[in-house]
PDB file of C-alpha atoms in Angstrom:
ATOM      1  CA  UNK U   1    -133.012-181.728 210.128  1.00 39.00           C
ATOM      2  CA  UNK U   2    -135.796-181.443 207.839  1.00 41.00           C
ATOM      3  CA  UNK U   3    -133.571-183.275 204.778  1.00 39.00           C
ATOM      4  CA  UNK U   4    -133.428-186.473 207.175  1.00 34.00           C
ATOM      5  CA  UNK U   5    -136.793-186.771 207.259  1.00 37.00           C
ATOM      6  CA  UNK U   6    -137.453-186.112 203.850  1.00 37.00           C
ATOM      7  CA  UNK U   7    -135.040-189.182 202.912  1.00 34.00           C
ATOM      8  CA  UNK U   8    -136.535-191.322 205.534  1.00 34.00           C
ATOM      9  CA  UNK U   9    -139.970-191.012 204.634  1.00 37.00           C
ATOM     10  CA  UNK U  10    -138.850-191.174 200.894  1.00 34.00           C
ATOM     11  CA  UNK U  11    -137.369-194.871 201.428  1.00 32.00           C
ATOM     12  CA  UNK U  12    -140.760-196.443 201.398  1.00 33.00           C
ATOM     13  CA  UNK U  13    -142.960-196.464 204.550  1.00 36.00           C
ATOM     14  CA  UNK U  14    -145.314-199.509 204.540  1.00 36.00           C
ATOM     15  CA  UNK U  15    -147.448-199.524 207.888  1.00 37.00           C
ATOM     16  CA  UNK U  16    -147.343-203.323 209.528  1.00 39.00           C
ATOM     17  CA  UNK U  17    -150.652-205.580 208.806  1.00 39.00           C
ATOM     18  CA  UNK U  18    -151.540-207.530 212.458  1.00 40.00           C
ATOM     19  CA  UNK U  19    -150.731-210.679 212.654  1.00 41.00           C
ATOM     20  CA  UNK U  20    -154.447-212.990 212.423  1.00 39.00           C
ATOM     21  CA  UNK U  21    -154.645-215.027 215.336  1.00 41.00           C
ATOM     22  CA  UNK U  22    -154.651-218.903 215.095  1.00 38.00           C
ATOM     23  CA  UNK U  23    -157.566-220.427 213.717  1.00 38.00           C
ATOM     24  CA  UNK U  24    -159.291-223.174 216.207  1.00 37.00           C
ATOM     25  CA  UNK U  25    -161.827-224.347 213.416  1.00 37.00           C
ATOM     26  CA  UNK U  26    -160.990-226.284 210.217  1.00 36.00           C
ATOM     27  CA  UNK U  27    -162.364-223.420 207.713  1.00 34.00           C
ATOM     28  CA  UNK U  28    -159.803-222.033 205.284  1.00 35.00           C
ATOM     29  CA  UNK U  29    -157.489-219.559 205.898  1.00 36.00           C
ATOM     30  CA  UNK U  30    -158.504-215.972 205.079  1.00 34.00           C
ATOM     31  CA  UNK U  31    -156.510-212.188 205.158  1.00 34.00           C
ATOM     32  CA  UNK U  32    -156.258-210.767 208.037  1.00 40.00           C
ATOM     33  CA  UNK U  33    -157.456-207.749 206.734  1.00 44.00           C
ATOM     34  CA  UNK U  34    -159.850-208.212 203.905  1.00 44.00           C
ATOM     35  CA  UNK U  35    -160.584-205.042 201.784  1.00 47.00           C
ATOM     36  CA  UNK U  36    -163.660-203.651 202.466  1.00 53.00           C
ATOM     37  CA  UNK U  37    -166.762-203.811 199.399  1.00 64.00           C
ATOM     38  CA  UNK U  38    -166.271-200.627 197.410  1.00 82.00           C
ATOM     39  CA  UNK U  39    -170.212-200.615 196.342  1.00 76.00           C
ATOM     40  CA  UNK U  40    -170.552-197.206 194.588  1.00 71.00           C
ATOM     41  CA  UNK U  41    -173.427-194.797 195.291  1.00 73.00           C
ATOM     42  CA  UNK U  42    -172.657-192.425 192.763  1.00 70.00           C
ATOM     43  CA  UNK U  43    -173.377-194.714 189.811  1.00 75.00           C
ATOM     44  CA  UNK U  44    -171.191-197.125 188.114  1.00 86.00           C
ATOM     45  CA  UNK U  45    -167.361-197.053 188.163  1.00 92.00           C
ATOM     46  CA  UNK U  46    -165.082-194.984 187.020  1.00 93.00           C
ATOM     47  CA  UNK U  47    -162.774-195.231 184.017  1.00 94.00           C
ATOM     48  CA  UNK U  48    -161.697-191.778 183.259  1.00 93.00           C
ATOM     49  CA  UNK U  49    -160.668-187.831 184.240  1.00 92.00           C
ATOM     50  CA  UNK U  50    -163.990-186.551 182.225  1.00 93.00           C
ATOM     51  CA  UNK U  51    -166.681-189.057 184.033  1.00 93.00           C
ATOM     52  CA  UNK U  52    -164.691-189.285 187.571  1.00 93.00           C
ATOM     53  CA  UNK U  53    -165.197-185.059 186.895  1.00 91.00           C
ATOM     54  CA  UNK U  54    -168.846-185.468 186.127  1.00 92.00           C
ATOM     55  CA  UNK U  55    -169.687-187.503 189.150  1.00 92.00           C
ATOM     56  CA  UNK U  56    -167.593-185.601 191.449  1.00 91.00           C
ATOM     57  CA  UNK U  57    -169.817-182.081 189.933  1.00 90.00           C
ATOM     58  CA  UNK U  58    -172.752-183.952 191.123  1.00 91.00           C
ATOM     59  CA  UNK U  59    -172.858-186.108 194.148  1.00 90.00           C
ATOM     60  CA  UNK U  60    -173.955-185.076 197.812  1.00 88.00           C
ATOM     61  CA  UNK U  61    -172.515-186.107 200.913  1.00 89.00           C
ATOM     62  CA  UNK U  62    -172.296-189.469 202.189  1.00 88.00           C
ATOM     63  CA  UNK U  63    -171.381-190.814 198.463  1.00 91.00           C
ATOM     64  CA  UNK U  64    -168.682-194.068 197.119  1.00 93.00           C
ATOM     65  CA  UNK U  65    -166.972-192.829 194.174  1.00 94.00           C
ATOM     66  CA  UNK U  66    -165.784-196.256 192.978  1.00 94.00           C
ATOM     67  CA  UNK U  67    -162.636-196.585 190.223  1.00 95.00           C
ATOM     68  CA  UNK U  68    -162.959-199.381 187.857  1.00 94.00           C
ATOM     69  CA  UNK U  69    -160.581-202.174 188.864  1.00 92.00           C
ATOM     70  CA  UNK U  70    -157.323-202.682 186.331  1.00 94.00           C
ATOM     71  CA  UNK U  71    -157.549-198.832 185.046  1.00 94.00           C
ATOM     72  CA  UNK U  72    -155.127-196.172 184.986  1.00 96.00           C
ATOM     73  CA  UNK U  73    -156.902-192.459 185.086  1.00 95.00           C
ATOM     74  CA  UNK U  74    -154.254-190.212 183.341  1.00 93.00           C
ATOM     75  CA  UNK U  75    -154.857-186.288 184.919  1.00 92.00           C
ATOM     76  CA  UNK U  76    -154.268-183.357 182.962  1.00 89.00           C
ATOM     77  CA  UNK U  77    -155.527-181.163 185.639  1.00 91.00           C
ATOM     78  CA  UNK U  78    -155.964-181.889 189.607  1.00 93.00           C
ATOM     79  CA  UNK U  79    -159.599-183.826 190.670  1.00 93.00           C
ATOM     80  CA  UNK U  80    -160.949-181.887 192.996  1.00 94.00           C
ATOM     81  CA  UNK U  81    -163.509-183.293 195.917  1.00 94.00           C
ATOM     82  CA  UNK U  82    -165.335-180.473 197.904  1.00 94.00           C
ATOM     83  CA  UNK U  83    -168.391-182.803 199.219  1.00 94.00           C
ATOM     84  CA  UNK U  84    -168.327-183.680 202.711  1.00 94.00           C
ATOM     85  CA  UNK U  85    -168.108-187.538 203.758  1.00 94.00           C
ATOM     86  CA  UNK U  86    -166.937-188.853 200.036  1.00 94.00           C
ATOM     87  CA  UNK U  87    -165.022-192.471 200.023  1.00 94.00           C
ATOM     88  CA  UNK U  88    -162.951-192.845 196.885  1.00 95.00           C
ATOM     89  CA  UNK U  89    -162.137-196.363 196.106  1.00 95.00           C
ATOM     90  CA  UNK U  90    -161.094-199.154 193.878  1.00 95.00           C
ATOM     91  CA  UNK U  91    -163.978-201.674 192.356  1.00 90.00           C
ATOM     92  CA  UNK U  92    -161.251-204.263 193.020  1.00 88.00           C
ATOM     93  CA  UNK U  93    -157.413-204.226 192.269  1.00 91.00           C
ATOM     94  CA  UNK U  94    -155.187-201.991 189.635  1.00 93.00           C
ATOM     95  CA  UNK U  95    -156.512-198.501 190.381  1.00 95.00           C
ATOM     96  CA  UNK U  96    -153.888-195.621 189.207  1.00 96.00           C
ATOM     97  CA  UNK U  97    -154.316-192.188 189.216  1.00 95.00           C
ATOM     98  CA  UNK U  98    -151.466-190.793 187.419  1.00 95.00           C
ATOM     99  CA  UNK U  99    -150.411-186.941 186.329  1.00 94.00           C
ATOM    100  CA  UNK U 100    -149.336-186.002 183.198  1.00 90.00           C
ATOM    101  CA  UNK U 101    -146.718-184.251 185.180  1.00 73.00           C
ATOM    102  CA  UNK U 102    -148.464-180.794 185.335  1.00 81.00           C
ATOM    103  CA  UNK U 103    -150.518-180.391 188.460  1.00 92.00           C
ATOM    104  CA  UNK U 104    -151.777-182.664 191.500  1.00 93.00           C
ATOM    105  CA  UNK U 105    -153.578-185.690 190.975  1.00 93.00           C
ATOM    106  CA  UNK U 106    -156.442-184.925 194.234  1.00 94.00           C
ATOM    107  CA  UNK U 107    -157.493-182.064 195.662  1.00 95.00           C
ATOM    108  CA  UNK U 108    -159.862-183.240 199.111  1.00 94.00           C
ATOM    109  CA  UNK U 109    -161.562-179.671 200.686  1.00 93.00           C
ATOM    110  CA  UNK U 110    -164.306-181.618 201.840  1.00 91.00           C
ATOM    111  CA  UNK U 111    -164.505-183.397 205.330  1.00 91.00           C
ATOM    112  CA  UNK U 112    -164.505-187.370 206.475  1.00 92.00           C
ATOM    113  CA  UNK U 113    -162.482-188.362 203.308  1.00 93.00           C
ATOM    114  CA  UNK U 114    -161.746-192.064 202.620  1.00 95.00           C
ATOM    115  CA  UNK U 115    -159.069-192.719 200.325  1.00 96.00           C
ATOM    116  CA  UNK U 116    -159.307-196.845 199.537  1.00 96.00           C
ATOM    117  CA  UNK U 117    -157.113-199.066 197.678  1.00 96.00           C
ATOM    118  CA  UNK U 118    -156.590-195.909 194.837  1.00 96.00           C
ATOM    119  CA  UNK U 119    -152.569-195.587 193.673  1.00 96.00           C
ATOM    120  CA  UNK U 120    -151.087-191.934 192.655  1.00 96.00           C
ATOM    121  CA  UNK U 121    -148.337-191.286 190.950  1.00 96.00           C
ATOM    122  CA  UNK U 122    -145.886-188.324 189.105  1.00 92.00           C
ATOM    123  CA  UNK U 123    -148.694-185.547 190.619  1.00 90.00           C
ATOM    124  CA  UNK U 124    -146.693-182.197 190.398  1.00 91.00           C
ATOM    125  CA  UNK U 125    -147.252-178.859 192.773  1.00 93.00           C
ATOM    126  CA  UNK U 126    -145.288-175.983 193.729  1.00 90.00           C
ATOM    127  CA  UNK U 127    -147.088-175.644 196.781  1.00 92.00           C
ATOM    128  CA  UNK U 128    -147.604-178.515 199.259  1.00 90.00           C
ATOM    129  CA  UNK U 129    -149.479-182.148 198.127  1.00 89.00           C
ATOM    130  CA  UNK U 130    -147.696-183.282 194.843  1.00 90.00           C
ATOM    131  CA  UNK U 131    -149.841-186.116 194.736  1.00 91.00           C
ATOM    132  CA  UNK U 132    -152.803-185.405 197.157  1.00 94.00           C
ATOM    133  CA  UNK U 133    -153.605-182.619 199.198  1.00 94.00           C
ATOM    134  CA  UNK U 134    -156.530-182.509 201.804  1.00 94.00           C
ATOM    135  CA  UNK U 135    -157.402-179.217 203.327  1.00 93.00           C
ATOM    136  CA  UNK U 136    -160.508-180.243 205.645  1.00 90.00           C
ATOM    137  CA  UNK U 137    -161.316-180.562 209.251  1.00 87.00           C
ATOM    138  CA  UNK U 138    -162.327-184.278 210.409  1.00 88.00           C
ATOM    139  CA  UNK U 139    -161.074-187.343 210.744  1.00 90.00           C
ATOM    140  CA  UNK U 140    -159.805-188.795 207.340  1.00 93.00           C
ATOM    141  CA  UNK U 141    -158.853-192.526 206.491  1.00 94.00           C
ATOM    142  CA  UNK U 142    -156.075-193.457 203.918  1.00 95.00           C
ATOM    143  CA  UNK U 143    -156.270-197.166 203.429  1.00 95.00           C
ATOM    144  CA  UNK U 144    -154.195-199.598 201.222  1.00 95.00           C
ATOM    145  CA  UNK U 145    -153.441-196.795 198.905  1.00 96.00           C
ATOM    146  CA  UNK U 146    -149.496-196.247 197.178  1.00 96.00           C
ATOM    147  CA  UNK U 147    -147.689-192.533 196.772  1.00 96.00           C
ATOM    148  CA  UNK U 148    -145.237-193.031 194.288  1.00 95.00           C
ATOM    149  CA  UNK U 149    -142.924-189.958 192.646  1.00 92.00           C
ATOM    150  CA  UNK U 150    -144.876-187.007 193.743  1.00 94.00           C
ATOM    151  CA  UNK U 151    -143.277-183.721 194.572  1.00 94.00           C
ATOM    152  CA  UNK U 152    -144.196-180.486 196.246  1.00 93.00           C
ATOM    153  CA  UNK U 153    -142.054-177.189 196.134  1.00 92.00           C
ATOM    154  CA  UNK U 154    -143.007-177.159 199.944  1.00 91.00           C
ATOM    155  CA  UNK U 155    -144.539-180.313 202.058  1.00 92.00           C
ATOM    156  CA  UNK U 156    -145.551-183.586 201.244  1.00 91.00           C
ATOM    157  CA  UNK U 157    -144.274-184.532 198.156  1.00 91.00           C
ATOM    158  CA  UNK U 158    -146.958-187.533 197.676  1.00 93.00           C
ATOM    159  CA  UNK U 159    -149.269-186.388 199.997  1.00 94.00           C
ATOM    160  CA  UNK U 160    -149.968-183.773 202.269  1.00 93.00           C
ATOM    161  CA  UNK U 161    -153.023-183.087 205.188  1.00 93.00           C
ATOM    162  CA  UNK U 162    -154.004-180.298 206.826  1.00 91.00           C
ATOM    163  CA  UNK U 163    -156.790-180.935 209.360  1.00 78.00           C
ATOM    164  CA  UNK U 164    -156.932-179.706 212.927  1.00 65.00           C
ATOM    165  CA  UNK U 165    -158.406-183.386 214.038  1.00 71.00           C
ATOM    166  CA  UNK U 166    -156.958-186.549 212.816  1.00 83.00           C
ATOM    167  CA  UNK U 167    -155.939-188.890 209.901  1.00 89.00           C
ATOM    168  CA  UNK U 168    -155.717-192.607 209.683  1.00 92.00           C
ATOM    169  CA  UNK U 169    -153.100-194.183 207.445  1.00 92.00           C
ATOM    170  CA  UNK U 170    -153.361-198.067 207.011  1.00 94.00           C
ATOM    171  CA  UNK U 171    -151.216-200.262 204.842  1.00 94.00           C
ATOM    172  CA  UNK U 172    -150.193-197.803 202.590  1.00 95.00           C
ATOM    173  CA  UNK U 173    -146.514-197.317 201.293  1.00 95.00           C
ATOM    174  CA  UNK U 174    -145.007-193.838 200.148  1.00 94.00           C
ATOM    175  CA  UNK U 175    -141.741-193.654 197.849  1.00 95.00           C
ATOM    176  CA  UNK U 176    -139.688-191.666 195.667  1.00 94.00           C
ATOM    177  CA  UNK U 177    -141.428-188.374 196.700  1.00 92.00           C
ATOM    178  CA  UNK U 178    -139.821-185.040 196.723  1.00 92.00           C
ATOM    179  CA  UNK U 179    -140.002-181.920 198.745  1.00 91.00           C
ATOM    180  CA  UNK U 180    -139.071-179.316 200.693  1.00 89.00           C
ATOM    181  CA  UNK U 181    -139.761-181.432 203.813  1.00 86.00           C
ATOM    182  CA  UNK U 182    -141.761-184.166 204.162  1.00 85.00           C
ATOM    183  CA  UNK U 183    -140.964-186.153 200.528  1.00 81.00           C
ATOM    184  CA  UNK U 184    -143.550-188.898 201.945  1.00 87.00           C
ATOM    185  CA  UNK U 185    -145.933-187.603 203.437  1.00 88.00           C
ATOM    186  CA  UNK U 186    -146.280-184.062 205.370  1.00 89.00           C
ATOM    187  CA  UNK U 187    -149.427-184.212 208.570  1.00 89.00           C
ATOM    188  CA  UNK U 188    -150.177-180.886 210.149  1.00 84.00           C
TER     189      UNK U 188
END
């Protein structure tokens, strides 16, 4: 029943990393999976609601939105990306996007999102996508990102995507989220 899954998927789903396979040189180890160069096209990073809003107003498609690493961008309203082809990512390590407990933290209507090393948390909506919400055709990739204590009065608590293609979710982890169905994550 649909309050099973909701439970299940609010435990915390963390998608397996591969295994690297053994190394026949002498070099140093490295991570299997490195994280990929965030190098912004949109300008420098991003430390706040106001100039993540400005940048967002003004970019074309094809653009890197990059968050500064070690900052926490408090929402008082839901960020909203319409461009097609936008990848929103983390300079490095520590990037939070966090409600103030009144709306979503990110809206996506635009196509080909890529969602990168970003954390949400406490986004609010009565409909579905507490934290996120993409409404867009094409394939989108969520990678090494964290839901944490979003909730929806209908699917996908922390994050929710409608797209008639596909979506790619890597190494990210969902938790504490709340809805109707789908407290994790909803994918229609």
């Amino acid at each position: 029943d649909a309050n099973f899954w909701s439970r299940l998927l609010d435990v915390s789903l963390s998608l397996p990393t591969p295994s690297t396979p053994p190394s026949t040189t002498s070099s140093p180890t490295t991570p299997p999976f490195p994280p990929p160069v965030c190098a912004p096209t949109s300008g420098p990073c991003v430390a706040s609601q106001k100039e993540l809003g400005v940048i967002l107003d003004n970019i074309e498609s094809d653009s890197v939105v990059t968050l500064c690493g070690n900052t926490t961008i408090q929402t008082s309203t839901s960020i909203n990306i319409t461009q097609s082809k936008v990848t929103l990512c983390c300079e490095a390590t520590g990037c939070l996007i966090k409600s103030q407990g009144s709306d979503r933290n990110l809206m996506v209507t635009g196509t080909e999102f890529t969602l990168q090393g970003v954390d949400f948390a406490a986004g609010r909506k009565d409909e579905s996508g507490g934290n996120v919400a993409i409404f867009a055709a094409g394939h989108h990739i969520i990678r090494n990102c964290t839901f944490s204590g979003g909730s929806s009065g209908f699917l996908g608590g922390n994050l929710f995507v409608e797209s008639p293609n596909n979506v790619t979710i890597e190494r990210s982890v969902f938790e504490l989220g709340q809805s109707r169905s789908g407290g994790g994550l909803a994918v229609l």
